[in-house]
mmCIF file of C-alpha atoms and ligand atoms in Angstrom:
data_model
loop_
_atom_site.group_PDB
_atom_site.id
_atom_site.type_symbol
_atom_site.label_atom_id
_atom_site.label_comp_id
_atom_site.label_asym_id
_atom_site.label_seq_id
_atom_site.Cartn_x
_atom_site.Cartn_y
_atom_site.Cartn_z
ATOM 1 C CA MET A 15 127.193 106.941 111.991
ATOM 2 C CA LYS A 16 123.805 107.225 113.599
ATOM 3 C CA GLN A 17 123.189 110.637 115.147
ATOM 4 C CA GLY A 18 124.340 110.781 118.914
ATOM 5 C CA TRP A 19 124.439 113.563 121.508
ATOM 6 C CA ASP A 20 127.304 113.683 124.016
ATOM 7 C CA SER A 21 126.727 115.279 127.332
ATOM 8 C CA ILE A 22 128.850 118.513 128.370
ATOM 9 C CA LEU A 23 128.771 118.883 132.298
ATOM 10 C CA THR A 24 128.913 121.937 134.296
ATOM 11 C CA LYS A 25 129.236 122.193 137.976
ATOM 12 C CA ILE A 26 126.671 124.625 139.228
ATOM 13 C CA GLU A 27 123.804 124.810 141.845
ATOM 14 C CA GLN A 28 120.922 122.935 140.994
ATOM 15 C CA ASP A 29 119.063 125.068 138.457
ATOM 16 C CA ASN A 30 115.997 124.246 136.283
ATOM 17 C CA SER A 31 117.968 122.325 133.660
ATOM 18 C CA ASN A 32 115.934 119.214 132.461
ATOM 19 C CA SER A 33 119.201 117.095 132.005
ATOM 20 C CA PHE A 34 121.510 116.756 134.777
ATOM 21 C CA ILE A 35 123.535 114.389 137.106
ATOM 22 C CA GLY A 36 122.735 114.263 140.801
ATOM 23 C CA GLY A 37 121.039 116.750 142.928
ATOM 24 C CA LYS A 38 117.144 116.046 143.431
ATOM 25 C CA PRO A 39 115.198 114.269 140.658
ATOM 26 C CA CYS A 40 112.670 116.115 138.757
ATOM 27 C CA ILE A 41 110.084 113.492 138.085
ATOM 28 C CA PRO A 42 106.217 113.480 138.152
ATOM 29 C CA LYS A 43 104.659 114.081 141.659
ATOM 30 C CA ASN A 44 102.902 110.631 141.721
ATOM 31 C CA GLU A 45 106.110 108.454 141.216
ATOM 32 C CA PHE A 46 107.198 106.709 144.351
ATOM 33 C CA LEU A 47 110.859 107.124 145.229
ATOM 34 C CA PRO A 48 112.319 103.778 144.322
ATOM 35 C CA ILE A 49 113.822 101.203 146.448
ATOM 36 C CA CYS A 50 116.333 98.606 145.923
ATOM 37 C CA LYS A 51 114.484 95.130 145.432
ATOM 38 C CA ILE A 52 117.557 93.328 146.655
ATOM 39 C CA CYS A 53 118.656 95.175 149.855
ATOM 40 C CA GLY A 54 115.531 97.463 150.545
ATOM 41 C CA GLU A 55 117.684 100.452 150.637
ATOM 42 C CA PRO A 56 116.266 103.531 148.926
ATOM 43 C CA LEU A 57 117.864 103.766 145.302
ATOM 44 C CA THR A 58 120.374 106.754 144.652
ATOM 45 C CA PHE A 59 119.345 109.249 141.861
ATOM 46 C CA PHE A 60 122.184 109.137 139.410
ATOM 47 C CA PHE A 61 121.071 111.340 136.511
ATOM 48 C CA GLN A 62 118.253 112.307 134.242
ATOM 49 C CA VAL A 63 117.964 113.219 130.565
ATOM 50 C CA ALA A 64 115.431 115.202 128.450
ATOM 51 C CA PHE A 65 115.787 113.666 125.098
ATOM 52 C CA PRO A 66 116.804 116.536 122.555
ATOM 53 C CA GLN A 67 115.448 117.961 119.555
ATOM 54 C CA GLY A 68 115.345 115.318 116.746
ATOM 55 C CA HIS A 69 115.396 112.356 118.940
ATOM 56 C CA MET A 70 112.232 110.163 118.783
ATOM 57 C CA TRP A 71 111.502 110.822 122.295
ATOM 58 C CA GLU A 72 111.853 114.483 122.133
ATOM 59 C CA GLY A 73 109.508 115.735 124.992
ATOM 60 C CA LYS A 74 110.140 112.737 127.167
ATOM 61 C CA SER A 75 112.419 112.384 129.976
ATOM 62 C CA LEU A 76 114.172 109.346 131.715
ATOM 63 C CA ALA A 77 115.424 109.314 135.117
ATOM 64 C CA PHE A 78 117.956 106.576 136.402
ATOM 65 C CA PHE A 79 118.358 105.250 139.955
ATOM 66 C CA TYR A 80 120.713 102.719 141.178
ATOM 67 C CA CYS A 81 121.489 100.917 144.481
ATOM 68 C CA THR A 82 124.804 102.439 145.945
ATOM 69 C CA CYS A 83 124.800 99.521 148.541
ATOM 70 C CA THR A 84 125.468 96.993 145.532
ATOM 71 C CA CYS A 85 129.055 96.255 146.629
ATOM 72 C CA HIS A 86 128.358 95.167 150.206
ATOM 73 C CA LYS A 87 124.688 94.210 150.400
ATOM 74 C CA HIS A 88 124.182 92.196 147.269
ATOM 75 C CA ASP A 89 125.593 88.797 146.455
ATOM 76 C CA ASP A 90 127.486 88.100 143.301
ATOM 77 C CA ILE A 91 124.285 87.287 140.942
ATOM 78 C CA GLN A 92 122.619 90.416 142.599
ATOM 79 C CA LYS A 93 125.100 92.861 141.520
ATOM 80 C CA PHE A 94 123.534 93.140 137.979
ATOM 81 C CA PRO A 95 119.972 93.078 136.866
ATOM 82 C CA PRO A 96 118.886 89.267 135.853
ATOM 83 C CA SER A 97 119.115 88.336 132.275
ATOM 84 C CA ILE A 98 120.183 85.313 130.050
ATOM 85 C CA HIS A 99 121.980 87.275 127.432
ATOM 86 C CA THR A 100 124.823 88.923 129.354
ATOM 87 C CA GLY A 101 128.398 87.603 129.090
ATOM 88 C CA THR A 102 127.210 85.036 126.460
ATOM 89 C CA LYS A 103 128.772 86.849 123.443
ATOM 90 C CA ASN A 104 125.302 87.042 122.020
ATOM 91 C CA ASP A 105 124.717 89.679 119.191
ATOM 92 C CA LEU A 106 121.378 90.452 117.652
ATOM 93 C CA PHE A 107 119.167 88.528 119.778
ATOM 94 C CA HIS A 108 115.648 88.589 120.879
ATOM 95 C CA ILE A 109 114.809 89.315 124.624
ATOM 96 C CA PRO A 110 112.201 86.606 125.650
ATOM 97 C CA ASP A 111 108.747 87.795 126.454
ATOM 98 C CA GLY A 112 108.304 88.936 129.997
ATOM 99 C CA GLU A 113 112.080 88.983 130.750
ATOM 100 C CA ILE A 114 112.444 92.761 131.330
ATOM 101 C CA ASP A 115 109.190 93.495 132.899
ATOM 102 C CA PRO A 116 110.317 96.139 135.236
ATOM 103 C CA GLU A 117 108.745 94.518 138.386
ATOM 104 C CA ILE A 118 111.058 91.571 138.046
ATOM 105 C CA TYR A 119 113.994 92.918 135.929
ATOM 106 C CA GLN A 120 114.620 96.353 137.482
ATOM 107 C CA THR A 121 116.123 94.947 140.663
ATOM 108 C CA LEU A 122 118.927 97.116 141.828
ATOM 109 C CA PHE A 123 118.215 100.196 139.498
ATOM 110 C CA ARG A 124 114.941 101.910 138.124
ATOM 111 C CA VAL A 125 114.270 103.799 134.912
ATOM 112 C CA ILE A 126 111.518 106.337 135.144
ATOM 113 C CA PHE A 127 110.192 107.457 131.684
ATOM 114 C CA PHE A 128 107.875 110.430 131.774
ATOM 115 C CA ASP A 129 106.668 113.465 129.734
ATOM 116 C CA THR A 130 109.260 116.118 130.594
ATOM 117 C CA VAL A 131 106.437 118.846 131.363
ATOM 118 C CA ASP A 132 105.248 116.535 134.220
ATOM 119 C CA GLY A 133 108.647 116.666 136.069
ATOM 120 C CA VAL A 134 108.523 118.452 139.437
ATOM 121 C CA LEU A 135 111.435 118.804 141.805
ATOM 122 C CA ARG A 136 111.283 116.082 144.401
ATOM 123 C CA GLU A 137 111.899 117.896 147.588
ATOM 124 C CA ASP A 138 111.183 114.487 149.288
ATOM 125 C CA TYR A 139 114.379 113.087 148.039
ATOM 126 C CA LYS A 140 117.583 113.728 149.673
ATOM 127 C CA GLU A 141 120.416 114.109 147.544
ATOM 128 C CA LYS A 142 123.658 112.105 147.221
ATOM 129 C CA VAL A 143 125.435 112.816 144.070
ATOM 130 C CA LYS A 144 126.795 116.242 143.400
ATOM 131 C CA TYR A 145 124.622 118.025 140.933
ATOM 132 C CA GLN A 146 126.097 119.041 137.266
ATOM 133 C CA LYS A 147 124.008 120.259 134.597
ATOM 134 C CA ILE A 148 124.092 118.418 131.167
ATOM 135 C CA ASP A 149 124.169 120.188 127.868
ATOM 136 C CA TRP A 150 123.908 118.028 124.618
ATOM 137 C CA LYS A 151 126.308 118.307 121.861
ATOM 138 C CA SER A 152 125.063 116.754 118.770
ATOM 139 C CA SER A 153 127.840 114.173 117.345
ATOM 140 C CA LYS A 154 128.453 111.651 114.718
ATOM 141 C CA LYS A 155 131.696 110.516 116.325
ATOM 142 C CA LYS A 156 132.190 108.000 118.743
ATOM 143 C CA ASN A 157 133.669 109.843 121.716
ATOM 144 C CA LYS A 158 134.466 107.082 124.447
ATOM 145 C CA LYS A 159 135.087 109.748 127.180
ATOM 146 C CA ALA A 160 131.573 111.462 126.950
ATOM 147 C CA PRO A 161 130.212 110.541 130.407
ATOM 148 C CA ILE A 162 126.543 110.191 128.851
ATOM 149 C CA ILE A 163 125.676 109.646 125.297
ATOM 150 C CA ILE A 164 122.195 109.631 123.953
ATOM 151 C CA ALA A 165 121.599 107.365 121.115
ATOM 152 C CA GLY A 166 124.244 107.224 118.514
ATOM 153 C CA GLU A 167 126.543 103.856 118.465
ATOM 154 C CA ALA A 168 127.627 101.670 120.950
ATOM 155 C CA ILE A 169 131.205 101.661 121.825
ATOM 156 C CA TRP A 170 132.152 98.172 122.591
ATOM 157 C CA SER A 171 135.020 96.528 124.301
ATOM 158 C CA LYS A 172 137.361 94.712 122.027
ATOM 159 C CA GLU A 173 137.360 91.627 124.376
ATOM 160 C CA PHE A 174 133.418 91.121 124.342
ATOM 161 C CA GLY A 175 132.306 92.286 120.803
ATOM 162 C CA MET A 176 128.741 93.287 120.045
ATOM 163 C CA GLU A 177 125.940 92.303 122.389
ATOM 164 C CA ARG A 178 122.931 94.044 120.723
ATOM 165 C CA PRO A 179 119.152 93.215 121.481
ATOM 166 C CA ILE A 180 117.138 93.489 118.404
ATOM 167 C CA SER A 181 113.602 93.286 119.682
ATOM 168 C CA TYR A 182 111.253 92.819 122.607
ATOM 169 C CA GLU A 183 107.798 91.275 122.606
ATOM 170 C CA GLY A 184 107.574 92.372 118.784
ATOM 171 C CA LYS A 185 108.917 95.830 119.166
ATOM 172 C CA ASP A 186 112.366 96.775 117.867
ATOM 173 C CA MET A 187 115.097 97.965 120.215
ATOM 174 C CA GLU A 188 117.307 100.692 120.033
ATOM 175 C CA LEU A 189 120.455 102.035 121.888
ATOM 176 C CA VAL A 190 118.983 104.710 124.569
ATOM 177 C CA LEU A 191 122.069 105.872 126.134
ATOM 178 C CA GLN A 192 125.591 104.745 127.316
ATOM 179 C CA VAL A 193 127.508 105.741 130.492
ATOM 180 C CA ALA A 194 131.190 105.918 130.135
ATOM 181 C CA ASP A 195 133.563 103.317 131.644
ATOM 182 C CA TYR A 196 135.508 104.766 134.623
ATOM 183 C CA PHE A 197 133.087 107.894 134.762
ATOM 184 C CA ASN A 198 132.355 108.237 138.669
ATOM 185 C CA PHE A 199 129.516 110.280 140.206
ATOM 186 C CA GLU A 200 131.005 112.631 142.786
ATOM 187 C CA LYS A 201 129.246 112.204 146.193
ATOM 188 C CA LEU A 202 128.213 114.873 148.599
ATOM 189 C CA ASP A 203 129.984 114.697 152.006
ATOM 190 C CA ASP A 204 127.122 113.988 154.013
ATOM 191 C CA ALA A 205 126.066 111.044 151.906
ATOM 192 C CA SER A 206 126.852 107.395 152.872
ATOM 193 C CA PRO A 207 129.809 106.247 151.126
ATOM 194 C CA GLU A 208 130.247 103.355 148.649
ATOM 195 C CA MET A 209 131.767 100.430 150.259
ATOM 196 C CA GLU A 210 134.722 98.514 148.641
ATOM 197 C CA GLU A 211 135.662 94.832 149.111
ATOM 198 C CA THR A 212 139.144 94.246 150.990
ATOM 199 C CA TYR A 213 138.840 90.313 150.544
ATOM 200 C CA LYS A 214 139.746 90.316 154.393
ATOM 201 C CA LYS A 215 137.716 87.916 156.524
ATOM 202 C CA ASN A 216 137.646 90.036 159.787
ATOM 203 C CA ASN A 217 136.854 93.323 157.883
ATOM 204 C CA PRO A 218 135.373 92.631 154.448
ATOM 205 C CA PHE A 219 134.303 95.972 153.340
ATOM 206 C CA ILE A 220 135.811 99.455 154.042
ATOM 207 C CA PRO A 221 134.434 102.891 152.600
ATOM 208 C CA ARG A 222 135.734 103.752 149.239
ATOM 209 C CA LYS A 223 138.554 106.134 149.413
ATOM 210 C CA GLU A 224 137.428 108.445 146.580
ATOM 211 C CA ASN A 225 134.710 110.710 147.237
ATOM 212 C CA ASN A 226 132.198 109.223 144.534
ATOM 213 C CA TYR A 227 130.115 106.585 143.302
ATOM 214 C CA THR A 228 130.696 104.321 140.646
ATOM 215 C CA PHE A 229 127.871 103.023 138.375
ATOM 216 C CA PHE A 230 127.649 99.178 138.002
ATOM 217 C CA PHE A 231 131.323 99.304 138.902
ATOM 218 C CA GLU A 232 133.836 101.828 137.546
ATOM 219 C CA PHE A 233 135.396 99.682 135.027
ATOM 220 C CA ASN A 234 132.050 98.906 133.392
ATOM 221 C CA ARG A 235 130.547 100.736 130.344
ATOM 222 C CA VAL A 236 126.630 100.782 130.581
ATOM 223 C CA TYR A 237 124.449 100.454 127.596
ATOM 224 C CA LEU A 238 120.811 101.146 128.170
ATOM 225 C CA TRP A 239 118.393 99.805 125.244
ATOM 226 C CA GLY A 240 114.696 100.552 124.921
ATOM 227 C CA THR A 241 111.810 99.538 122.694
ATOM 228 C CA VAL A 242 111.055 101.900 119.906
ATOM 229 C CA GLU A 243 107.633 103.132 121.528
ATOM 230 C CA LYS A 244 106.278 106.600 122.170
ATOM 231 C CA GLU A 245 104.601 105.433 125.504
ATOM 232 C CA HIS A 246 105.628 102.795 127.990
ATOM 233 C CA PRO A 247 108.926 101.585 126.314
ATOM 234 C CA SER A 248 110.684 98.589 128.032
ATOM 235 C CA PHE A 249 114.440 98.810 128.885
ATOM 236 C CA TRP A 250 117.059 96.442 129.127
ATOM 237 C CA LEU A 251 120.613 97.130 130.161
ATOM 238 C CA ASN A 252 123.977 95.411 129.799
ATOM 239 C CA VAL A 253 127.730 96.284 130.761
ATOM 240 C CA GLN A 254 131.001 95.416 129.161
ATOM 241 C CA CYS A 255 134.324 95.851 131.225
ATOM 242 C CA PHE A 256 137.320 97.945 129.882
HETATM 243 ZN ZN1 ZN B 311 120.550 97.199 146.853
HETATM 244 ZN ZN1 ZN B 312 117.310 85.178 123.068
#
């Protein structure tokens, strides 16, 4: 088993932790707050992680934004990032050159990768997800319930099997993190709800009853992969349903 780190979440007021879910992002001051390239809505900040001691990206952080209007403002092919590899039962494939250029690939999500020391609390972002601080527990076991796992090994669904990218533009790729299937992100009361489909013609979408946001739909486990580079890695994402 490869070394991984499982998240331990604690509900507190936003503090100065550099790994956390929700609240306001702590990213470089020159980064624009990202907008969805599909529907034009501001992306919702979901979480950020500072890579732990012993990880190849120690000293770096990654912030993740995603469109919480995906269900009602995107058509079916716009609900996931564009990629020829998803759902094809591919394993150990090379991602074609140019395919994951963030400007064309990161349509409904955005990854911001930066030196942890450059992060500043972004008061210009209105928080939507309830804050939880993350501590990391070193692990060599597959803990399917851990909300976020850094590195380690992918936990695949039996139905789909392994779908691992090996390289992109000549650079090796490795698993950056996983977000657990059925892990939802608690929503703040004043934030707009995620909509869900009713399949009724006159009233196709209603607010989701649960006071939370799903992440690429709740049944999906999310895998984020990155090129093994200290600066400006490229990212690719896939999901499997459970
Ligand atoms: Zn959108
Ligand atoms: Zn290929």
